[in-house]
């Protein structure tokens, strides 16, 4: 993967709350014992990570999180070595994903794309879905239409789960923006109503929602080299097959079965909320192979 050093990094698409002190607290309580840094901590982080719509989050009450101060980020991302900085690179990934959907959403579904900001936070954050700590991993809150991520999550992904490739990062963000697309199309709300009517099938519906977000991420990946900044500068100079393999590897490592096995827990498909490793690989690959989000109908039949 090679980013274009001439592409403008649009920090207005990010809300940097890392220095604002907002959030804090212990985050959303998850009733599982064990040390925060141990295997159970991994399970907590990754089973909830990439959840996007996060219906457990959405069911909570909580105020909005306020606005961060992007001044330091703007200055950092306007320097010659901006692409060496994790937060600047991730901001550029966000720019690419949103540039893709501005064109793809009306073309595929006849709906106009409404941008969403990504909130960078540290340790904890207040959201319209409630208060969240870093342990929940990246997530999308439908109530305020924002993506949230503590960038230290990538260390968990690389060091504890073995998803070390750089392209794991834009895959994570593209997945979360897939949930934003679902929110714009009404898919999130439809699934939530179905889950309320049929609670016994709630997990299976959650899996379909997550796999569709994986597929949307794959569609973006196929088209990412065509995305550009406002001046027309391409954001990516190139994306290699090795990069795509890294995304697929990440999808496999965060499958529900892989997480259960790593934590020495029984693998029970009825408890899956995100999909198995094979399913996550299949649906990301399907989106990438077609490059068309219309190919991502996980609700049209059996998975």
mmCIF file of C-alpha atoms in Angstrom:
data_model
loop_
_atom_site.group_PDB
_atom_site.id
_atom_site.type_symbol
_atom_site.label_atom_id
_atom_site.label_comp_id
_atom_site.label_asym_id
_atom_site.label_seq_id
_atom_site.Cartn_x
_atom_site.Cartn_y
_atom_site.Cartn_z
ATOM 1 C CA UNK A 1 0.000 0.000 0.000
ATOM 2 C CA UNK A 2 1.331 3.382 -0.974
ATOM 3 C CA UNK A 3 -0.397 6.592 0.028
ATOM 4 C CA UNK A 4 -0.045 9.732 -2.060
ATOM 5 C CA UNK A 5 2.044 12.260 -0.138
ATOM 6 C CA UNK A 6 0.475 15.017 -2.243
ATOM 7 C CA UNK A 7 -3.078 14.220 -1.156
ATOM 8 C CA UNK A 8 -4.561 16.719 1.264
ATOM 9 C CA UNK A 9 -5.486 15.235 4.628
ATOM 10 C CA UNK A 10 -8.924 16.620 5.473
ATOM 11 C CA UNK A 11 -8.968 16.730 9.271
ATOM 12 C CA UNK A 12 -12.478 18.232 9.264
ATOM 13 C CA UNK A 13 -13.728 14.646 8.850
ATOM 14 C CA UNK A 14 -12.271 13.779 12.255
ATOM 15 C CA UNK A 15 -13.188 14.953 15.751
ATOM 16 C CA UNK A 16 -10.056 14.671 17.879
ATOM 17 C CA UNK A 17 -11.114 14.325 21.521
ATOM 18 C CA UNK A 18 -7.922 12.772 22.808
ATOM 19 C CA UNK A 19 -6.894 15.921 24.612
ATOM 20 C CA UNK A 20 -10.342 17.151 25.571
ATOM 21 C CA UNK A 21 -10.775 14.964 28.641
ATOM 22 C CA UNK A 22 -14.233 13.977 27.497
ATOM 23 C CA UNK A 23 -15.562 10.556 28.350
ATOM 24 C CA UNK A 24 -13.300 8.996 30.916
ATOM 25 C CA UNK A 25 -14.916 6.784 33.472
ATOM 26 C CA UNK A 26 -14.938 3.022 33.291
ATOM 27 C CA UNK A 27 -16.810 2.833 30.018
ATOM 28 C CA UNK A 28 -19.579 0.374 29.284
ATOM 29 C CA UNK A 29 -19.535 -2.396 31.887
ATOM 30 C CA UNK A 30 -19.135 -5.886 30.466
ATOM 31 C CA UNK A 31 -19.840 -8.621 33.020
ATOM 32 C CA UNK A 32 -16.885 -10.882 32.254
ATOM 33 C CA UNK A 33 -14.165 -11.482 34.795
ATOM 34 C CA UNK A 34 -10.464 -11.466 34.172
ATOM 35 C CA UNK A 35 -7.664 -8.981 33.795
ATOM 36 C CA UNK A 36 -8.016 -6.126 31.366
ATOM 37 C CA UNK A 37 -4.807 -7.039 29.611
ATOM 38 C CA UNK A 38 -5.315 -10.796 29.537
ATOM 39 C CA UNK A 39 -7.028 -13.151 27.135
ATOM 40 C CA UNK A 40 -10.476 -12.253 28.413
ATOM 41 C CA UNK A 41 -9.600 -8.617 27.773
ATOM 42 C CA UNK A 42 -8.905 -9.576 24.175
ATOM 43 C CA UNK A 43 -12.269 -11.286 23.926
ATOM 44 C CA UNK A 44 -14.026 -8.222 25.302
ATOM 45 C CA UNK A 45 -12.197 -5.875 22.972
ATOM 46 C CA UNK A 46 -12.625 -7.841 19.803
ATOM 47 C CA UNK A 47 -16.074 -9.338 20.241
ATOM 48 C CA UNK A 48 -17.351 -5.804 20.647
ATOM 49 C CA UNK A 49 -14.822 -4.279 18.262
ATOM 50 C CA UNK A 50 -16.042 -3.682 14.739
ATOM 51 C CA UNK A 51 -19.593 -4.011 16.037
ATOM 52 C CA UNK A 52 -20.643 -0.843 14.298
ATOM 53 C CA UNK A 53 -24.354 -0.574 14.909
ATOM 54 C CA UNK A 54 -23.730 -1.938 18.372
ATOM 55 C CA UNK A 55 -27.295 -2.483 19.487
ATOM 56 C CA UNK A 56 -26.140 -2.915 23.075
ATOM 57 C CA UNK A 57 -24.640 0.535 22.822
ATOM 58 C CA UNK A 58 -27.614 1.983 21.042
ATOM 59 C CA UNK A 59 -29.952 0.746 23.736
ATOM 60 C CA UNK A 60 -28.155 2.794 26.347
ATOM 61 C CA UNK A 61 -29.033 6.329 27.274
ATOM 62 C CA UNK A 62 -26.393 8.997 27.346
ATOM 63 C CA UNK A 63 -25.602 12.514 26.346
ATOM 64 C CA UNK A 64 -23.522 13.597 23.405
ATOM 65 C CA UNK A 65 -19.802 13.778 23.738
ATOM 66 C CA UNK A 66 -19.092 17.401 22.877
ATOM 67 C CA UNK A 67 -16.501 18.572 20.371
ATOM 68 C CA UNK A 68 -12.762 18.062 20.468
ATOM 69 C CA UNK A 69 -10.023 20.432 19.402
ATOM 70 C CA UNK A 70 -8.484 19.560 16.037
ATOM 71 C CA UNK A 71 -5.830 22.290 16.099
ATOM 72 C CA UNK A 72 -2.895 20.020 16.949
ATOM 73 C CA UNK A 73 -4.050 17.372 14.467
ATOM 74 C CA UNK A 74 -4.423 19.950 11.688
ATOM 75 C CA UNK A 75 -0.901 21.204 12.283
ATOM 76 C CA UNK A 76 0.585 17.714 12.433
ATOM 77 C CA UNK A 77 -1.180 16.569 9.274
ATOM 78 C CA UNK A 78 0.024 19.565 7.256
ATOM 79 C CA UNK A 79 3.723 18.738 7.744
ATOM 80 C CA UNK A 80 6.004 16.928 5.319
ATOM 81 C CA UNK A 81 6.112 13.805 7.491
ATOM 82 C CA UNK A 82 2.337 13.623 8.057
ATOM 83 C CA UNK A 83 2.055 10.143 6.562
ATOM 84 C CA UNK A 84 4.445 8.846 9.209
ATOM 85 C CA UNK A 85 1.860 9.719 11.859
ATOM 86 C CA UNK A 86 -0.747 7.107 12.797
ATOM 87 C CA UNK A 87 -3.560 9.610 13.310
ATOM 88 C CA UNK A 88 -2.851 11.441 10.039
ATOM 89 C CA UNK A 89 -2.800 8.198 8.061
ATOM 90 C CA UNK A 90 -6.071 7.130 9.643
ATOM 91 C CA UNK A 91 -7.609 10.485 8.831
ATOM 92 C CA UNK A 92 -6.614 9.963 5.201
ATOM 93 C CA UNK A 93 -8.173 6.487 5.283
ATOM 94 C CA UNK A 94 -11.408 8.091 6.496
ATOM 95 C CA UNK A 95 -11.158 10.598 3.634
ATOM 96 C CA UNK A 96 -10.852 7.744 1.130
ATOM 97 C CA UNK A 97 -13.768 5.729 2.519
ATOM 98 C CA UNK A 98 -16.073 8.730 2.495
ATOM 99 C CA UNK A 99 -14.958 9.815 -0.966
ATOM 100 C CA UNK A 100 -15.928 6.329 -2.175
ATOM 101 C CA UNK A 101 -19.389 6.391 -0.615
ATOM 102 C CA UNK A 102 -20.179 9.890 -1.871
ATOM 103 C CA UNK A 103 -20.243 8.349 -5.336
ATOM 104 C CA UNK A 104 -21.117 4.716 -4.617
ATOM 105 C CA UNK A 105 -24.177 5.237 -2.431
ATOM 106 C CA UNK A 106 -26.215 7.222 -4.974
ATOM 107 C CA UNK A 107 -25.032 4.999 -7.811
ATOM 108 C CA UNK A 108 -25.846 1.731 -6.040
ATOM 109 C CA UNK A 109 -28.855 2.630 -3.921
ATOM 110 C CA UNK A 110 -30.141 5.986 -5.173
ATOM 111 C CA UNK A 111 -29.464 7.671 -1.825
ATOM 112 C CA UNK A 112 -27.285 10.689 -1.152
ATOM 113 C CA UNK A 113 -24.361 10.108 1.160
ATOM 114 C CA UNK A 114 -24.252 12.130 4.374
ATOM 115 C CA UNK A 115 -20.709 12.343 5.793
ATOM 116 C CA UNK A 116 -19.886 11.156 9.295
ATOM 117 C CA UNK A 117 -16.939 12.121 11.442
ATOM 118 C CA UNK A 118 -14.604 9.679 13.111
ATOM 119 C CA UNK A 119 -13.949 10.492 16.760
ATOM 120 C CA UNK A 120 -10.414 9.811 17.992
ATOM 121 C CA UNK A 121 -10.545 9.280 21.745
ATOM 122 C CA UNK A 122 -8.271 8.065 24.486
ATOM 123 C CA UNK A 123 -9.404 5.686 27.264
ATOM 124 C CA UNK A 124 -13.041 6.794 27.301
ATOM 125 C CA UNK A 125 -15.612 8.870 25.487
ATOM 126 C CA UNK A 126 -19.179 10.114 25.886
ATOM 127 C CA UNK A 127 -21.484 9.295 22.991
ATOM 128 C CA UNK A 128 -25.176 9.564 22.213
ATOM 129 C CA UNK A 129 -25.229 5.788 22.777
ATOM 130 C CA UNK A 130 -23.750 6.078 26.264
ATOM 131 C CA UNK A 131 -20.293 6.176 27.771
ATOM 132 C CA UNK A 132 -17.688 3.862 26.268
ATOM 133 C CA UNK A 133 -14.194 2.835 27.293
ATOM 134 C CA UNK A 134 -11.361 1.737 25.034
ATOM 135 C CA UNK A 135 -12.076 -1.909 25.846
ATOM 136 C CA UNK A 136 -15.085 -1.952 23.532
ATOM 137 C CA UNK A 137 -12.881 -1.373 20.495
ATOM 138 C CA UNK A 138 -13.943 0.689 17.475
ATOM 139 C CA UNK A 139 -17.683 1.170 17.070
ATOM 140 C CA UNK A 140 -20.354 3.128 15.246
ATOM 141 C CA UNK A 141 -23.118 4.866 17.185
ATOM 142 C CA UNK A 142 -26.347 5.141 15.157
ATOM 143 C CA UNK A 143 -27.788 7.694 17.578
ATOM 144 C CA UNK A 144 -25.203 10.344 16.669
ATOM 145 C CA UNK A 145 -23.998 8.822 13.371
ATOM 146 C CA UNK A 146 -20.360 8.890 14.440
ATOM 147 C CA UNK A 147 -17.522 6.377 14.268
ATOM 148 C CA UNK A 148 -15.427 6.058 17.444
ATOM 149 C CA UNK A 149 -11.924 4.651 17.805
ATOM 150 C CA UNK A 150 -9.103 4.693 20.303
ATOM 151 C CA UNK A 151 -6.136 4.256 17.985
ATOM 152 C CA UNK A 152 -4.359 2.084 20.552
ATOM 153 C CA UNK A 153 -6.782 -0.644 19.417
ATOM 154 C CA UNK A 154 -4.426 -1.341 16.527
ATOM 155 C CA UNK A 155 -1.808 -2.517 19.026
ATOM 156 C CA UNK A 156 -4.279 -5.078 20.353
ATOM 157 C CA UNK A 157 -4.997 -6.123 16.804
ATOM 158 C CA UNK A 158 -1.317 -6.552 15.936
ATOM 159 C CA UNK A 159 0.307 -7.652 19.189
ATOM 160 C CA UNK A 160 -2.400 -9.846 20.683
ATOM 161 C CA UNK A 161 -4.297 -11.098 17.650
ATOM 162 C CA UNK A 162 -1.505 -11.203 15.094
ATOM 163 C CA UNK A 163 -3.200 -8.929 12.551
ATOM 164 C CA UNK A 164 -0.050 -6.947 11.925
ATOM 165 C CA UNK A 165 -0.515 -5.633 8.406
ATOM 166 C CA UNK A 166 -0.979 -1.910 7.813
ATOM 167 C CA UNK A 167 -4.060 -2.513 5.689
ATOM 168 C CA UNK A 168 -5.863 -3.866 8.741
ATOM 169 C CA UNK A 169 -6.366 -0.239 9.765
ATOM 170 C CA UNK A 170 -8.326 1.041 6.765
ATOM 171 C CA UNK A 171 -10.266 -2.237 6.788
ATOM 172 C CA UNK A 172 -11.412 -1.512 10.353
ATOM 173 C CA UNK A 173 -12.503 2.002 9.420
ATOM 174 C CA UNK A 174 -14.186 0.884 6.198
ATOM 175 C CA UNK A 175 -16.146 -1.695 8.200
ATOM 176 C CA UNK A 176 -17.376 0.978 10.597
ATOM 177 C CA UNK A 177 -18.394 3.248 7.746
ATOM 178 C CA UNK A 178 -20.246 0.268 6.325
ATOM 179 C CA UNK A 179 -22.432 0.542 9.405
ATOM 180 C CA UNK A 180 -22.909 4.241 8.706
ATOM 181 C CA UNK A 181 -24.148 3.309 5.249
ATOM 182 C CA UNK A 182 -26.514 0.791 6.828
ATOM 183 C CA UNK A 183 -27.776 3.570 9.073
ATOM 184 C CA UNK A 184 -28.376 5.882 6.114
ATOM 185 C CA UNK A 185 -30.248 3.127 4.264
ATOM 186 C CA UNK A 186 -32.338 2.202 7.308
ATOM 187 C CA UNK A 187 -30.829 -1.274 7.575
ATOM 188 C CA UNK A 188 -29.718 -0.767 11.192
ATOM 189 C CA UNK A 189 -33.207 0.212 12.296
ATOM 190 C CA UNK A 190 -34.861 -2.611 10.359
ATOM 191 C CA UNK A 191 -32.583 -5.147 12.031
ATOM 192 C CA UNK A 192 -33.175 -3.658 15.448
ATOM 193 C CA UNK A 193 -36.949 -3.943 15.002
ATOM 194 C CA UNK A 194 -36.563 -7.541 13.824
ATOM 195 C CA UNK A 195 -34.443 -8.334 16.867
ATOM 196 C CA UNK A 196 -37.110 -6.926 19.158
ATOM 197 C CA UNK A 197 -39.805 -8.993 17.445
ATOM 198 C CA UNK A 198 -37.678 -12.138 17.336
ATOM 199 C CA UNK A 199 -35.151 -12.057 20.197
ATOM 200 C CA UNK A 200 -34.267 -15.727 19.702
ATOM 201 C CA UNK A 201 -32.877 -14.776 16.293
ATOM 202 C CA UNK A 202 -31.124 -11.602 17.469
ATOM 203 C CA UNK A 203 -27.599 -12.969 17.189
ATOM 204 C CA UNK A 204 -28.143 -14.348 13.694
ATOM 205 C CA UNK A 205 -29.443 -10.959 12.563
ATOM 206 C CA UNK A 206 -26.422 -9.255 14.126
ATOM 207 C CA UNK A 207 -24.134 -11.600 12.174
ATOM 208 C CA UNK A 208 -25.826 -10.632 8.915
ATOM 209 C CA UNK A 209 -25.409 -6.950 9.730
ATOM 210 C CA UNK A 210 -21.716 -7.411 10.506
ATOM 211 C CA UNK A 211 -20.999 -9.492 7.425
ATOM 212 C CA UNK A 212 -22.670 -6.905 5.245
ATOM 213 C CA UNK A 213 -20.363 -4.259 6.732
ATOM 214 C CA UNK A 214 -17.406 -6.525 5.894
ATOM 215 C CA UNK A 215 -18.677 -6.810 2.331
ATOM 216 C CA UNK A 216 -19.059 -3.034 2.061
ATOM 217 C CA UNK A 217 -15.456 -2.725 3.279
ATOM 218 C CA UNK A 218 -14.398 -5.079 0.506
ATOM 219 C CA UNK A 219 -16.248 -2.997 -2.099
ATOM 220 C CA UNK A 220 -14.416 0.106 -0.881
ATOM 221 C CA UNK A 221 -11.059 -1.732 -1.003
ATOM 222 C CA UNK A 222 -11.655 -2.642 -4.658
ATOM 223 C CA UNK A 223 -12.276 1.008 -5.516
ATOM 224 C CA UNK A 224 -9.926 2.712 -3.056
ATOM 225 C CA UNK A 225 -7.261 3.591 -5.614
ATOM 226 C CA UNK A 226 -9.887 5.618 -7.467
ATOM 227 C CA UNK A 227 -10.674 7.838 -4.479
ATOM 228 C CA UNK A 228 -9.322 11.373 -4.411
ATOM 229 C CA UNK A 229 -9.155 14.479 -2.230
ATOM 230 C CA UNK A 230 -11.138 17.629 -3.003
ATOM 231 C CA UNK A 231 -8.516 18.838 -5.488
ATOM 232 C CA UNK A 232 -8.543 15.562 -7.413
ATOM 233 C CA UNK A 233 -5.302 14.145 -6.004
ATOM 234 C CA UNK A 234 -5.535 10.365 -5.681
ATOM 235 C CA UNK A 235 -5.361 9.246 -2.045
ATOM 236 C CA UNK A 236 -3.723 5.875 -2.742
ATOM 237 C CA UNK A 237 -0.952 5.453 -5.261
ATOM 238 C CA UNK A 238 -1.367 1.695 -5.083
ATOM 239 C CA UNK A 239 -2.945 -1.158 -3.133
ATOM 240 C CA UNK A 240 -1.343 -4.560 -3.600
ATOM 241 C CA UNK A 241 -2.709 -8.065 -3.378
ATOM 242 C CA UNK A 242 -0.631 -8.382 -0.207
ATOM 243 C CA UNK A 243 -2.631 -5.522 1.297
ATOM 244 C CA UNK A 244 -5.889 -7.266 0.479
ATOM 245 C CA UNK A 245 -4.482 -10.454 1.980
ATOM 246 C CA UNK A 246 -3.799 -8.484 5.180
ATOM 247 C CA UNK A 247 -7.420 -7.352 5.308
ATOM 248 C CA UNK A 248 -8.616 -10.915 4.793
ATOM 249 C CA UNK A 249 -6.208 -12.150 7.461
ATOM 250 C CA UNK A 250 -7.611 -9.573 9.872
ATOM 251 C CA UNK A 251 -11.184 -10.607 9.050
ATOM 252 C CA UNK A 252 -10.300 -14.227 9.788
ATOM 253 C CA UNK A 253 -8.531 -13.447 13.055
ATOM 254 C CA UNK A 254 -11.541 -11.569 14.429
ATOM 255 C CA UNK A 255 -14.093 -14.217 13.559
ATOM 256 C CA UNK A 256 -16.204 -15.289 16.526
ATOM 257 C CA UNK A 257 -14.838 -18.826 16.396
ATOM 258 C CA UNK A 258 -11.214 -17.647 16.266
ATOM 259 C CA UNK A 259 -11.749 -15.368 19.255
ATOM 260 C CA UNK A 260 -13.407 -18.151 21.251
ATOM 261 C CA UNK A 261 -10.596 -20.572 20.480
ATOM 262 C CA UNK A 262 -7.936 -18.050 21.441
ATOM 263 C CA UNK A 263 -9.684 -17.546 24.769
ATOM 264 C CA UNK A 264 -10.114 -21.308 25.331
ATOM 265 C CA UNK A 265 -13.879 -20.910 25.257
ATOM 266 C CA UNK A 266 -16.337 -23.334 23.624
ATOM 267 C CA UNK A 267 -17.175 -22.439 20.025
ATOM 268 C CA UNK A 268 -20.945 -22.051 19.877
ATOM 269 C CA UNK A 269 -22.285 -20.700 16.552
ATOM 270 C CA UNK A 270 -25.582 -19.772 18.222
ATOM 271 C CA UNK A 271 -23.668 -17.202 20.276
ATOM 272 C CA UNK A 272 -21.918 -15.644 17.279
ATOM 273 C CA UNK A 273 -22.615 -11.942 16.793
ATOM 274 C CA UNK A 274 -20.107 -11.078 14.061
ATOM 275 C CA UNK A 275 -19.675 -14.256 12.049
ATOM 276 C CA UNK A 276 -17.130 -17.017 11.789
ATOM 277 C CA UNK A 277 -13.663 -16.499 10.328
ATOM 278 C CA UNK A 278 -14.757 -18.228 7.130
ATOM 279 C CA UNK A 279 -17.854 -16.049 6.825
ATOM 280 C CA UNK A 280 -15.969 -12.821 7.425
ATOM 281 C CA UNK A 281 -13.383 -13.791 4.827
ATOM 282 C CA UNK A 282 -16.102 -14.818 2.363
ATOM 283 C CA UNK A 283 -18.086 -11.591 2.590
ATOM 284 C CA UNK A 284 -15.111 -9.235 2.495
ATOM 285 C CA UNK A 285 -13.843 -11.173 -0.517
ATOM 286 C CA UNK A 286 -17.251 -11.011 -2.181
ATOM 287 C CA UNK A 287 -17.345 -7.237 -1.851
ATOM 288 C CA UNK A 288 -13.790 -6.945 -3.124
ATOM 289 C CA UNK A 289 -14.333 -9.284 -6.069
ATOM 290 C CA UNK A 290 -17.392 -7.427 -7.304
ATOM 291 C CA UNK A 291 -16.492 -3.912 -6.216
ATOM 292 C CA UNK A 292 -20.248 -3.401 -6.019
ATOM 293 C CA UNK A 293 -22.072 -2.832 -2.714
ATOM 294 C CA UNK A 294 -25.235 -4.240 -4.296
ATOM 295 C CA UNK A 295 -23.547 -7.655 -4.062
ATOM 296 C CA UNK A 296 -23.614 -7.383 -0.255
ATOM 297 C CA UNK A 297 -27.138 -8.625 0.474
ATOM 298 C CA UNK A 298 -26.470 -10.824 3.487
ATOM 299 C CA UNK A 299 -30.180 -10.730 4.349
ATOM 300 C CA UNK A 300 -31.343 -12.320 1.092
ATOM 301 C CA UNK A 301 -30.838 -15.927 2.140
ATOM 302 C CA UNK A 302 -28.680 -18.277 4.140
ATOM 303 C CA UNK A 303 -25.083 -17.259 4.796
#
